[in-house]
Tab-separated table of C-alpha atoms in Angstrom:
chain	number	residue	atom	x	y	z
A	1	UNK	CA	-17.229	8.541	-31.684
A	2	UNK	CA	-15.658	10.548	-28.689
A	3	UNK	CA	-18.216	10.271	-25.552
A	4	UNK	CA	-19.238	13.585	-24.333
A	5	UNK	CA	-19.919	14.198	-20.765
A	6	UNK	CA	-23.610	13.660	-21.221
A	7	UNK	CA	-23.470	10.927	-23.098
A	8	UNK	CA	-21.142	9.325	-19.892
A	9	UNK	CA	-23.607	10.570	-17.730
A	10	UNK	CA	-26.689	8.244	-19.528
A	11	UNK	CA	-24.146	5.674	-20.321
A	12	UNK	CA	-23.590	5.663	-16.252
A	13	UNK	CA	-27.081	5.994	-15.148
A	14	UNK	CA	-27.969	3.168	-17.838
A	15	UNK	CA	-25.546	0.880	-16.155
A	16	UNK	CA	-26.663	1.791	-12.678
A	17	UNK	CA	-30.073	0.480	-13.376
A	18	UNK	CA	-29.264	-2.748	-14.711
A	19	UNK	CA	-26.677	-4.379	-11.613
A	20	UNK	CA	-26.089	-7.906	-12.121
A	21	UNK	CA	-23.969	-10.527	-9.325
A	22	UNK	CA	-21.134	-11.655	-10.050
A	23	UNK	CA	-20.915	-14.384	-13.172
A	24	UNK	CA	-24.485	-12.859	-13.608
A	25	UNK	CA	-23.682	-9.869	-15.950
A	26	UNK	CA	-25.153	-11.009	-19.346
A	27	UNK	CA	-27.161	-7.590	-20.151
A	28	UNK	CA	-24.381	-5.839	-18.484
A	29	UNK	CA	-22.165	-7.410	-21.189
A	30	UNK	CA	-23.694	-7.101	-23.594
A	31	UNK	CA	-24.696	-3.614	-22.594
A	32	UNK	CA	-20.876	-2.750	-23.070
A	33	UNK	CA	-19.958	-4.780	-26.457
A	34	UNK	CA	-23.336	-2.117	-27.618
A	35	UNK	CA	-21.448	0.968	-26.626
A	36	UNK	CA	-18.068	-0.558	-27.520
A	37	UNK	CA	-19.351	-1.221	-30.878
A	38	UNK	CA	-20.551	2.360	-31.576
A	39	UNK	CA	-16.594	3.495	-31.154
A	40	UNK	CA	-13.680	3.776	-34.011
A	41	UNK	CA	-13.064	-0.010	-34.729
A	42	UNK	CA	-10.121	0.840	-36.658
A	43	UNK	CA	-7.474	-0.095	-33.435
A	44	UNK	CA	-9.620	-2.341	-31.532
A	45	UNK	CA	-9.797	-6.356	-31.274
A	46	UNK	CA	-12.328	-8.390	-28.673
A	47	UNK	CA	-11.672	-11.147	-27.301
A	48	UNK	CA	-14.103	-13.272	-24.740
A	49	UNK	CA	-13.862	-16.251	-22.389
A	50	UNK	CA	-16.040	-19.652	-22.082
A	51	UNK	CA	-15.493	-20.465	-19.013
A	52	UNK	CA	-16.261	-16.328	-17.978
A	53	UNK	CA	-19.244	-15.215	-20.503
A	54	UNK	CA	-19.389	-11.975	-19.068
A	55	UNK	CA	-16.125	-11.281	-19.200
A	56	UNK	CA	-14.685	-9.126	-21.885
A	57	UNK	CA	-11.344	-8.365	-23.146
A	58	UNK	CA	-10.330	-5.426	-25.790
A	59	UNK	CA	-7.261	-4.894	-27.399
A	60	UNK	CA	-6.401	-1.220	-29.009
A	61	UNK	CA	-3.658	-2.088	-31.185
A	62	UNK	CA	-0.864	0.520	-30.489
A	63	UNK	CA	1.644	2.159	-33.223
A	64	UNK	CA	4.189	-0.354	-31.986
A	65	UNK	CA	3.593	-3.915	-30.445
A	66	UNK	CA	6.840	-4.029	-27.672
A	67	UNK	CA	4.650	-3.151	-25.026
A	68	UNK	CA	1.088	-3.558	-23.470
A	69	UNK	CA	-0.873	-1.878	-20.798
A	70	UNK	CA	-3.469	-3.478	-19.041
A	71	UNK	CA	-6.364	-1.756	-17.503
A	72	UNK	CA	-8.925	-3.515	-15.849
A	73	UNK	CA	-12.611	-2.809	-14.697
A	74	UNK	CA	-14.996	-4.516	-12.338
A	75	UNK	CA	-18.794	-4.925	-13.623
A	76	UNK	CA	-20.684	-6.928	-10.780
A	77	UNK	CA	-22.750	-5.883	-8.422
A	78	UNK	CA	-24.282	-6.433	-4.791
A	79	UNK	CA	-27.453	-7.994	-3.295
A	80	UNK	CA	-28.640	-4.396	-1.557
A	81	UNK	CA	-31.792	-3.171	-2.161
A	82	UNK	CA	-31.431	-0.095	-3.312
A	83	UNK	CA	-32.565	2.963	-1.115
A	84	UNK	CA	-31.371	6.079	-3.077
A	85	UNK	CA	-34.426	7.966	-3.962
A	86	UNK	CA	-32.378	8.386	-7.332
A	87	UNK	CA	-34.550	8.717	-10.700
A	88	UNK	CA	-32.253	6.118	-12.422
A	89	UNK	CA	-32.409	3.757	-9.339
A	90	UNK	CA	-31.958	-0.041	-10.032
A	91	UNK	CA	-34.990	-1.781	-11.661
A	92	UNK	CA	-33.907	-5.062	-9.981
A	93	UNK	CA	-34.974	-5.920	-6.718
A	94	UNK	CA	-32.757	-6.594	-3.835
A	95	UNK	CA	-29.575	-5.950	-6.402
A	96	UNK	CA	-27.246	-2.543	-6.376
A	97	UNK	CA	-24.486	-1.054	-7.508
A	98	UNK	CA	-23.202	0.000	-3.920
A	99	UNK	CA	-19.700	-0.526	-4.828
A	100	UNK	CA	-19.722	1.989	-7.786
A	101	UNK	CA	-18.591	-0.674	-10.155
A	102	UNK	CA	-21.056	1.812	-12.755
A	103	UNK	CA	-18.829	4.904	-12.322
A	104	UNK	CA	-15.677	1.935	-12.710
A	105	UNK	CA	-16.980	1.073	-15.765
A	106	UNK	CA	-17.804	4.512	-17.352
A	107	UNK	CA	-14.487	5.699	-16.521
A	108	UNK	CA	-13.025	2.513	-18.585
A	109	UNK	CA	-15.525	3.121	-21.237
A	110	UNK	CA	-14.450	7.089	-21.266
A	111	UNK	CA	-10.820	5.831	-21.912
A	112	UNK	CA	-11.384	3.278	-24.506
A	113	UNK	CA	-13.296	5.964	-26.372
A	114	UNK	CA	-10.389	8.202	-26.349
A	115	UNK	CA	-7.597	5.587	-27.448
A	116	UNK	CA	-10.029	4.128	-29.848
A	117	UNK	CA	-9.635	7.468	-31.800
A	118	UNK	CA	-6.637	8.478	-30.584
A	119	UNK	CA	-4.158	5.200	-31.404
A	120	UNK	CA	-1.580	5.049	-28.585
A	121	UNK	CA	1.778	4.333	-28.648
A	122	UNK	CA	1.572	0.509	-27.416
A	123	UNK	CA	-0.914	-1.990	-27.114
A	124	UNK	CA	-3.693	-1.027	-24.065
A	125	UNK	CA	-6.094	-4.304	-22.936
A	126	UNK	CA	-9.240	-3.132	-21.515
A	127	UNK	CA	-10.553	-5.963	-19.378
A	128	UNK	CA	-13.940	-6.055	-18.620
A	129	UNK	CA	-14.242	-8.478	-15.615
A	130	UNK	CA	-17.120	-10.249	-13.805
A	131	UNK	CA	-17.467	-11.537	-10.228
A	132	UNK	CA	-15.257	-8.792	-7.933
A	133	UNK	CA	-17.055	-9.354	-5.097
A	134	UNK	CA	-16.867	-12.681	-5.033
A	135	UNK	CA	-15.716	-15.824	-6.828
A	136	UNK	CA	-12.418	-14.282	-7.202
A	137	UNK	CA	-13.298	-12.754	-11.001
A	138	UNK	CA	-9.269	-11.905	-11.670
A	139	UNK	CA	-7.806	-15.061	-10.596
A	140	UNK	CA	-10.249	-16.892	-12.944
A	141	UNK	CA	-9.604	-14.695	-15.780
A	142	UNK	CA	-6.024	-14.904	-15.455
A	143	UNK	CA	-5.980	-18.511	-14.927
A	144	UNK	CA	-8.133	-19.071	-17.962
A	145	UNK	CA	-5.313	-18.236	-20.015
A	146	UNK	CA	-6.906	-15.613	-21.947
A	147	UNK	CA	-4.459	-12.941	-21.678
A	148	UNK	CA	-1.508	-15.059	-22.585
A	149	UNK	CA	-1.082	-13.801	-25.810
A	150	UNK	CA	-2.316	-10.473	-24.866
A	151	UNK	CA	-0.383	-10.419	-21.468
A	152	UNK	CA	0.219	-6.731	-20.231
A	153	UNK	CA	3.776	-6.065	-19.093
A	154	UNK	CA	2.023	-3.740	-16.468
A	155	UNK	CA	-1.677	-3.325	-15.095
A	156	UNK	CA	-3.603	-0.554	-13.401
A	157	UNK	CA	-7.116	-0.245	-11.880
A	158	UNK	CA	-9.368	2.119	-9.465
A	159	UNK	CA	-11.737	1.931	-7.168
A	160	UNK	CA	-13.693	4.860	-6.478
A	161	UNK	CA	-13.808	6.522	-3.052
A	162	UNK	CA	-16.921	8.166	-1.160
A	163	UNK	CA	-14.566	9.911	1.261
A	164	UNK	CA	-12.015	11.912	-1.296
A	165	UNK	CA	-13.107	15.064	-2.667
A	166	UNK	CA	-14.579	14.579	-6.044
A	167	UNK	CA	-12.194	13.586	-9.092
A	168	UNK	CA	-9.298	13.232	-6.403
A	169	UNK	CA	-6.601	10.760	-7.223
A	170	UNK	CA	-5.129	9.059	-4.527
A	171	UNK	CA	-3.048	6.131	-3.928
A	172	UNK	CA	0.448	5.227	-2.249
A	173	UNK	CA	3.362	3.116	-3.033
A	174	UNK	CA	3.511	-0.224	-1.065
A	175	UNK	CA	0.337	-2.095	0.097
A	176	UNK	CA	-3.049	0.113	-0.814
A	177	UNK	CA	-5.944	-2.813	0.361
A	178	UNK	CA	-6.027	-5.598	2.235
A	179	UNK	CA	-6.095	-9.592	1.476
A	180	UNK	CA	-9.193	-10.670	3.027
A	181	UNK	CA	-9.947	-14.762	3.810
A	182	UNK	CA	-13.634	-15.936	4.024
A	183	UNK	CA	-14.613	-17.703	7.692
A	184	UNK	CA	-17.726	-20.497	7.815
A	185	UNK	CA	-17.596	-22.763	10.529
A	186	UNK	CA	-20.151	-25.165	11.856
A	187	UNK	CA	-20.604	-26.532	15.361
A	188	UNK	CA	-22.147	-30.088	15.870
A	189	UNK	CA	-23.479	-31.205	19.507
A	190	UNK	CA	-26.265	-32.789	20.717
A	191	UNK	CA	-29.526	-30.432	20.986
A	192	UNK	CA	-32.316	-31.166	24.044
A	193	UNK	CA	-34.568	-29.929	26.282
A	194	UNK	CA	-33.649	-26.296	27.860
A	195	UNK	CA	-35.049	-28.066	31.759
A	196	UNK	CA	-32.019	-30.517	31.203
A	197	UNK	CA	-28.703	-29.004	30.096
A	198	UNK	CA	-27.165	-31.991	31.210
A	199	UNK	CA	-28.608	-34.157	28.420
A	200	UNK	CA	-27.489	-31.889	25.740
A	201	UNK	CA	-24.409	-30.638	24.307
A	202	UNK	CA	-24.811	-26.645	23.631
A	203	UNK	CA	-23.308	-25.646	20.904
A	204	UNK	CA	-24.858	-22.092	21.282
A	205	UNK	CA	-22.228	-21.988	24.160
A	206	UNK	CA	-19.724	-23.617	22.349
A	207	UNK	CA	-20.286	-20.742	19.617
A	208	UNK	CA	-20.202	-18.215	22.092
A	209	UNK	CA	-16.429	-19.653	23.428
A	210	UNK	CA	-14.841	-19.592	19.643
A	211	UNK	CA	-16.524	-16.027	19.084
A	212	UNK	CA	-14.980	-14.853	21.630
A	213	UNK	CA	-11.521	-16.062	21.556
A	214	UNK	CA	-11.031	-14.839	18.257
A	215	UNK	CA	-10.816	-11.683	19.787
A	216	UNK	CA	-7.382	-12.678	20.652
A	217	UNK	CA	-6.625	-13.331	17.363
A	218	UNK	CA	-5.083	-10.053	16.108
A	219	UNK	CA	-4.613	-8.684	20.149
A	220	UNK	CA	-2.630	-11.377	20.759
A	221	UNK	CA	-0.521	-12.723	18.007
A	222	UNK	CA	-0.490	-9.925	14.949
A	223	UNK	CA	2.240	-7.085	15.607
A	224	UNK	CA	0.307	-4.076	16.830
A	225	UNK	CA	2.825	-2.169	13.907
A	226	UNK	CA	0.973	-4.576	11.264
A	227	UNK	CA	-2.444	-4.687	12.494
A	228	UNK	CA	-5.391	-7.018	11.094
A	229	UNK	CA	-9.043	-7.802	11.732
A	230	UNK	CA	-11.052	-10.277	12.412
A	231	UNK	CA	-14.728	-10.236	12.228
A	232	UNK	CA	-17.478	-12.549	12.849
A	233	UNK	CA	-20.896	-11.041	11.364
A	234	UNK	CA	-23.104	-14.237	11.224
A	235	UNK	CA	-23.729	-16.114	14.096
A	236	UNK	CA	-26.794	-18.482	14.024
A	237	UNK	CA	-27.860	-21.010	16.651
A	238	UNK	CA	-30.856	-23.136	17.229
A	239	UNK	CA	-34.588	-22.176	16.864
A	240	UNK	CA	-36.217	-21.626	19.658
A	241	UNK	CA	-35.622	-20.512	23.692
A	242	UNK	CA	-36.520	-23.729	25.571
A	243	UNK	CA	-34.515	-25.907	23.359
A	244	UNK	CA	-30.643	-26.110	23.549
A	245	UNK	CA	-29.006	-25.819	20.124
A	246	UNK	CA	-27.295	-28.708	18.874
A	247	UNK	CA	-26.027	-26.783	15.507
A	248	UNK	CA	-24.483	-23.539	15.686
A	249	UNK	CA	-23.005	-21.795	12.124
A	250	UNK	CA	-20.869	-18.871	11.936
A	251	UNK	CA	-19.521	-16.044	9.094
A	252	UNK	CA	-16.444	-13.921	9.122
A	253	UNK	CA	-13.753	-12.650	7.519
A	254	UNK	CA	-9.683	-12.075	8.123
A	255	UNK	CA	-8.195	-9.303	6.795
A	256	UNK	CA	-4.580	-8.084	6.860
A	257	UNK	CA	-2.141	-5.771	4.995
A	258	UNK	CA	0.497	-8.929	4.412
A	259	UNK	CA	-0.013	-12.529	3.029
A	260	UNK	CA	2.185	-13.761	5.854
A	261	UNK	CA	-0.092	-12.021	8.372
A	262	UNK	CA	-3.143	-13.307	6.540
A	263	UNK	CA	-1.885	-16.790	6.608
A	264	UNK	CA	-0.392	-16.406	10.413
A	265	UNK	CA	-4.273	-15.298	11.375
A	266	UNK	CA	-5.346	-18.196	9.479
A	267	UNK	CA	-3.576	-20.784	11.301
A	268	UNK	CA	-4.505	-19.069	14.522
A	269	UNK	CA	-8.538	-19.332	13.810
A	270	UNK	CA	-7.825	-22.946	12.916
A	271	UNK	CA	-6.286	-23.918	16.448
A	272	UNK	CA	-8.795	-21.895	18.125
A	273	UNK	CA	-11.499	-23.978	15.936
A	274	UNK	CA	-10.245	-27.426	17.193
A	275	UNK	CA	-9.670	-25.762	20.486
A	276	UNK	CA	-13.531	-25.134	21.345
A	277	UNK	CA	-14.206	-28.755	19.893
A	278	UNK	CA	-11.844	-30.460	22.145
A	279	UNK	CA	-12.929	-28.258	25.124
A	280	UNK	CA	-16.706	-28.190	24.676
A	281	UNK	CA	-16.742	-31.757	23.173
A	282	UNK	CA	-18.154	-31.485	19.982
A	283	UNK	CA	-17.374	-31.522	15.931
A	284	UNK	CA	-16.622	-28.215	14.389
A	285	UNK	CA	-16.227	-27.918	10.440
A	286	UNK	CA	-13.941	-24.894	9.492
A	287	UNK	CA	-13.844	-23.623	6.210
A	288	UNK	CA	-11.211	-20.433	5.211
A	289	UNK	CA	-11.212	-19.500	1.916
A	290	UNK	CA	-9.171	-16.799	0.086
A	291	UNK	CA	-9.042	-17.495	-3.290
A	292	UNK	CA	-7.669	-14.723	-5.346
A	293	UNK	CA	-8.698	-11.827	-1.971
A	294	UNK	CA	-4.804	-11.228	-1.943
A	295	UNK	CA	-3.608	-7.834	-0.404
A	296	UNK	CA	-3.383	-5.256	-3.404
A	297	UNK	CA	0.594	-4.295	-3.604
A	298	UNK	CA	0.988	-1.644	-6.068
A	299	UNK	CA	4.431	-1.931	-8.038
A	300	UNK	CA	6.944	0.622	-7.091
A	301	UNK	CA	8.092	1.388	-10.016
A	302	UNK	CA	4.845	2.180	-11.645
A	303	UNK	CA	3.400	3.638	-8.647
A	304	UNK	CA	6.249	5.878	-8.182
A	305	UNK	CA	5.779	7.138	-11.688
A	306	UNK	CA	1.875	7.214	-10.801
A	307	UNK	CA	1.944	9.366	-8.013
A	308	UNK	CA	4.769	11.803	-9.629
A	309	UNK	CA	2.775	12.726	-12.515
A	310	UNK	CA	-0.278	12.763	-10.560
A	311	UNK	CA	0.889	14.910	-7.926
A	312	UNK	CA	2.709	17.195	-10.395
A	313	UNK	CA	0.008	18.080	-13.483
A	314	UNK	CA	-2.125	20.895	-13.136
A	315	UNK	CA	-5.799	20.358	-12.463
A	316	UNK	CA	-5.553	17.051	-10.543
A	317	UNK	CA	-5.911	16.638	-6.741
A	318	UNK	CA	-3.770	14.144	-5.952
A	319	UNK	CA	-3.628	12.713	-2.211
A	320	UNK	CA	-1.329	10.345	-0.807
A	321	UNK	CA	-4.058	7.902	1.349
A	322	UNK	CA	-3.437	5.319	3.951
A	323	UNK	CA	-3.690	1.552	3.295
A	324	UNK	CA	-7.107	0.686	3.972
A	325	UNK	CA	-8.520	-2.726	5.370
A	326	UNK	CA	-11.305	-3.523	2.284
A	327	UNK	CA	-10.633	-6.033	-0.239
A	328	UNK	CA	-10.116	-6.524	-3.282
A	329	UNK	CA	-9.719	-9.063	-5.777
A	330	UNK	CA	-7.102	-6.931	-8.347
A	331	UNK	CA	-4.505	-8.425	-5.910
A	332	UNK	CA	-4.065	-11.648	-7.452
A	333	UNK	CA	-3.642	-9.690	-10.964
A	334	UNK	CA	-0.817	-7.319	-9.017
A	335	UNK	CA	0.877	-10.777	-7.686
A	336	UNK	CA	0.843	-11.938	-11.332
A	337	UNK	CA	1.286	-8.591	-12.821
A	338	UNK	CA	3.140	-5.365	-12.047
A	339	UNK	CA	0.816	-2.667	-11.601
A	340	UNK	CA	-0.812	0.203	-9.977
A	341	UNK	CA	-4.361	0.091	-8.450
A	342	UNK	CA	-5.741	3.820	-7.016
A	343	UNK	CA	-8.540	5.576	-5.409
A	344	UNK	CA	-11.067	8.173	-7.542
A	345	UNK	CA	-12.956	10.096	-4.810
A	346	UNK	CA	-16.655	10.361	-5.098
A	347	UNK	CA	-17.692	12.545	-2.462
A	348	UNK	CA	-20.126	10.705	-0.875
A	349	UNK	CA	-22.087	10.467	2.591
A	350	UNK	CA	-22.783	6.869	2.984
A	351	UNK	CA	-20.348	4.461	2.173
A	352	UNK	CA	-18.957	1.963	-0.152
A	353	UNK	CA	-21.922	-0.768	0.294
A	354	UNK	CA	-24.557	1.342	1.607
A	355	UNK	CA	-27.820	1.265	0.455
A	356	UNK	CA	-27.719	4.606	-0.015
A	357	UNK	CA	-24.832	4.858	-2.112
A	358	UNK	CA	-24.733	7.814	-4.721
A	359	UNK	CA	-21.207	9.158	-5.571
A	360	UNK	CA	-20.729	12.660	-7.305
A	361	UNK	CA	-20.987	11.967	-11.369
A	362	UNK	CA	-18.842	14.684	-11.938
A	363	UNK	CA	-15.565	12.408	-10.860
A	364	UNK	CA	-16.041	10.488	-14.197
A	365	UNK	CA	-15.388	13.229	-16.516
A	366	UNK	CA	-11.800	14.008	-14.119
A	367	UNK	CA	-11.040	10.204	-13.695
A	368	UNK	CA	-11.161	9.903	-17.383
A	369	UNK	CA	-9.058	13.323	-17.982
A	370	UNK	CA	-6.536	12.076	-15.381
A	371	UNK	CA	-6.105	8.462	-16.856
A	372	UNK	CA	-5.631	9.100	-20.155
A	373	UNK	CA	-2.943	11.921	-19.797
A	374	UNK	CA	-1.309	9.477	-17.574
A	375	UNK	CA	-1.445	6.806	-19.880
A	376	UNK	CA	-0.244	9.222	-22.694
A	377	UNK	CA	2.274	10.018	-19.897
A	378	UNK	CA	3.463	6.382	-19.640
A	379	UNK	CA	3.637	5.840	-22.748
A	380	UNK	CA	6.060	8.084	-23.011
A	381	UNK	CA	8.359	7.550	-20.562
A	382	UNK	CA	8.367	3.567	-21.768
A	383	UNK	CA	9.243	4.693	-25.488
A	384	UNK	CA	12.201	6.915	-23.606
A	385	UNK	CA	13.661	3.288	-22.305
């Protein structure tokens, strides 16, 4: 079959109603192998993963074999409660598609469609992947192994946009998202009696002292050219106001356009960490994880040849966007992978994680249209080599 706009439009709204967490997806996948399976089978070859269930990977087998293009699609969702007001609103409590990983996947689906009847030139892998927001998804699929016999020679991916107009493409050549690190740190004193502070060892101060000084963090010691953040957005300490806190625990996250800046900030939390528990005498536990959060650095080649034909074909509205400080776990597959990753605009009030989420439908149809011309595009200009 060849999807037609309204069928894209139930396919999406389908989707939207049924958002699953990360390593979590199993009607979501199988929700895809069902639409998957309604297409021209002629090209196409699955392939899945048992240490990912959710995850699936297609292959349309191209006229020649030389060459393989990788796309790849998030499926996971987030643990909002939905607040849309929308007819086709989740039907799961306390779980949302805020992140638009619905439109991500219809787009995919809209392109599969059109290469399953439409054989291309070389091999395109569709991956479907689990867990983007967290447990770096990519960097488990790729270290499963899974796509070493199927390994693309380049890679490309979107994430859709609520502040581009809708159906805009845009993207830029060099660093597009940040790598983001995870912060959890625990503080252990000695809790007491609020009458005698003298007794006790605060930790609720002791909080307060590495809260603060991380403020120094990126004013301090990150190039004002290169910028960062860092963010603490989870403080807890003790349980009640006449008794001093003995435990104090604390969330963040680091975020940076470089891996050496990333690290750099790392190290810098870390000294501040066993700063406070020499100062304020007491034990702090510090735990920084990354995993596969590396900053998304689109390939220049392809990105080049990305932004020329998007910038030059009639009907798209192509913008050239800033690097922007969200993450995004297609990084590790761009540090394993050449590739392109860009924005599809949405045209949205509330933003990417908002409860309130609900991008402009019509940017499927033109993300699909734009896509597979480009692909056609690539395709190409790689037979031309």
């Amino acid at each position: 079959m060849t999807l037609k706009n309204e069928q894209l439009l139930s396919i999406y709204q389908q989707l939207h109603q049924i958002p699953e967490l990360g390593l979590e997806e199993f009607e979501t996948h199988k929700f895809l192998q069902n639409v998957i399976s309604a297409m021209n089978q002629e090209y196409l070859e699955y392939r899945t993963i048992d240490l990912l269930p959710t995850a699936l990977l297609v292959k349309v087998e191209g006229k020649k074999h030389t060459k393989r293009i990788g796309y790849r699609t998030d499926i996971d969702a987030l643990p909002i409660e939905e607040k849309t007001g929308l007819t086709f609103a989740s039907k799961t409590k306390g779980r949302m598609h805020a992140c638009g990983h619905d439109i991500h996947m219809t787009v995919a689906l809209g392109i599969l469609d059109y290469f399953a009847s439409h054989q291309p030139e070389f091999d395109l892998i569709f991956i479907f992947q689990p867990s983007e927001e967290n447990h770096s998804g990519g960097m488990q699929l790729y270290n499963s192994g899974v796509l070493d016999e199927w390994m693309p020679d380049e890679i490309y991916a979107f994430h859709d946009n609520p502040n581009l107009p809708t159906g805009a493409i845009g993207s830029l050549n060099g660093t597009l998202f940040a790598g983001t690190c995870e912060i959890h740190a625990d503080f252990e004193g000695l809790s007491g009696h609020a009458a005698f502070p003298h007794a006790a060892n605060d930790m609720a101060v002791a909080v307060s002292a590495f809260v603060l000084q991380l403020q120094t963090v990126v004013s301090r010691n990150v190039d004002p050219i290169e910028g960062g953040v860092v963010t603490i957005g989870h403080v807890v300490a003790g349980d009640t106001g006449n008794v001093i806190a003995g435990h104090a625990h604390v969330d963040g996250t680091i975020r940076s356009l470089t891996q050496v800046n990333n690290l750099n900030m790392q190290r810098r939390v870390r000294v501040i960490a066993e700063g406070v528990a020499l100062t304020y005498g007491c034990e702090v536990k510090l735990t920084l994880h990354q995993g596969g959060y590396l900053p998304v650095e689109n390939n220049h080649e392809t990105t080049t040849d990305f932004m020329n034909y998007m910038s030059q074909t009639p009907g798209i509205n192509f913008i050239e966007t800033k690097p922007a400080m969200t993450g995004e776990d297609f990084g590790f597959l761009l540090s394993k992978i050449p590739g392109t990753m860009f924005w599809l605009g949405v045209n949205s009030p509330y933003s990417l994680h908002s409860e309130k989420m609900a991008p402009d439908t019509n940017a499927i149809e033109l993300g699909i249209q734009a896509m597979t011309g480009y692909l056609e595009h690539r395709f190409e200009t790689l037979s031309a080599k």
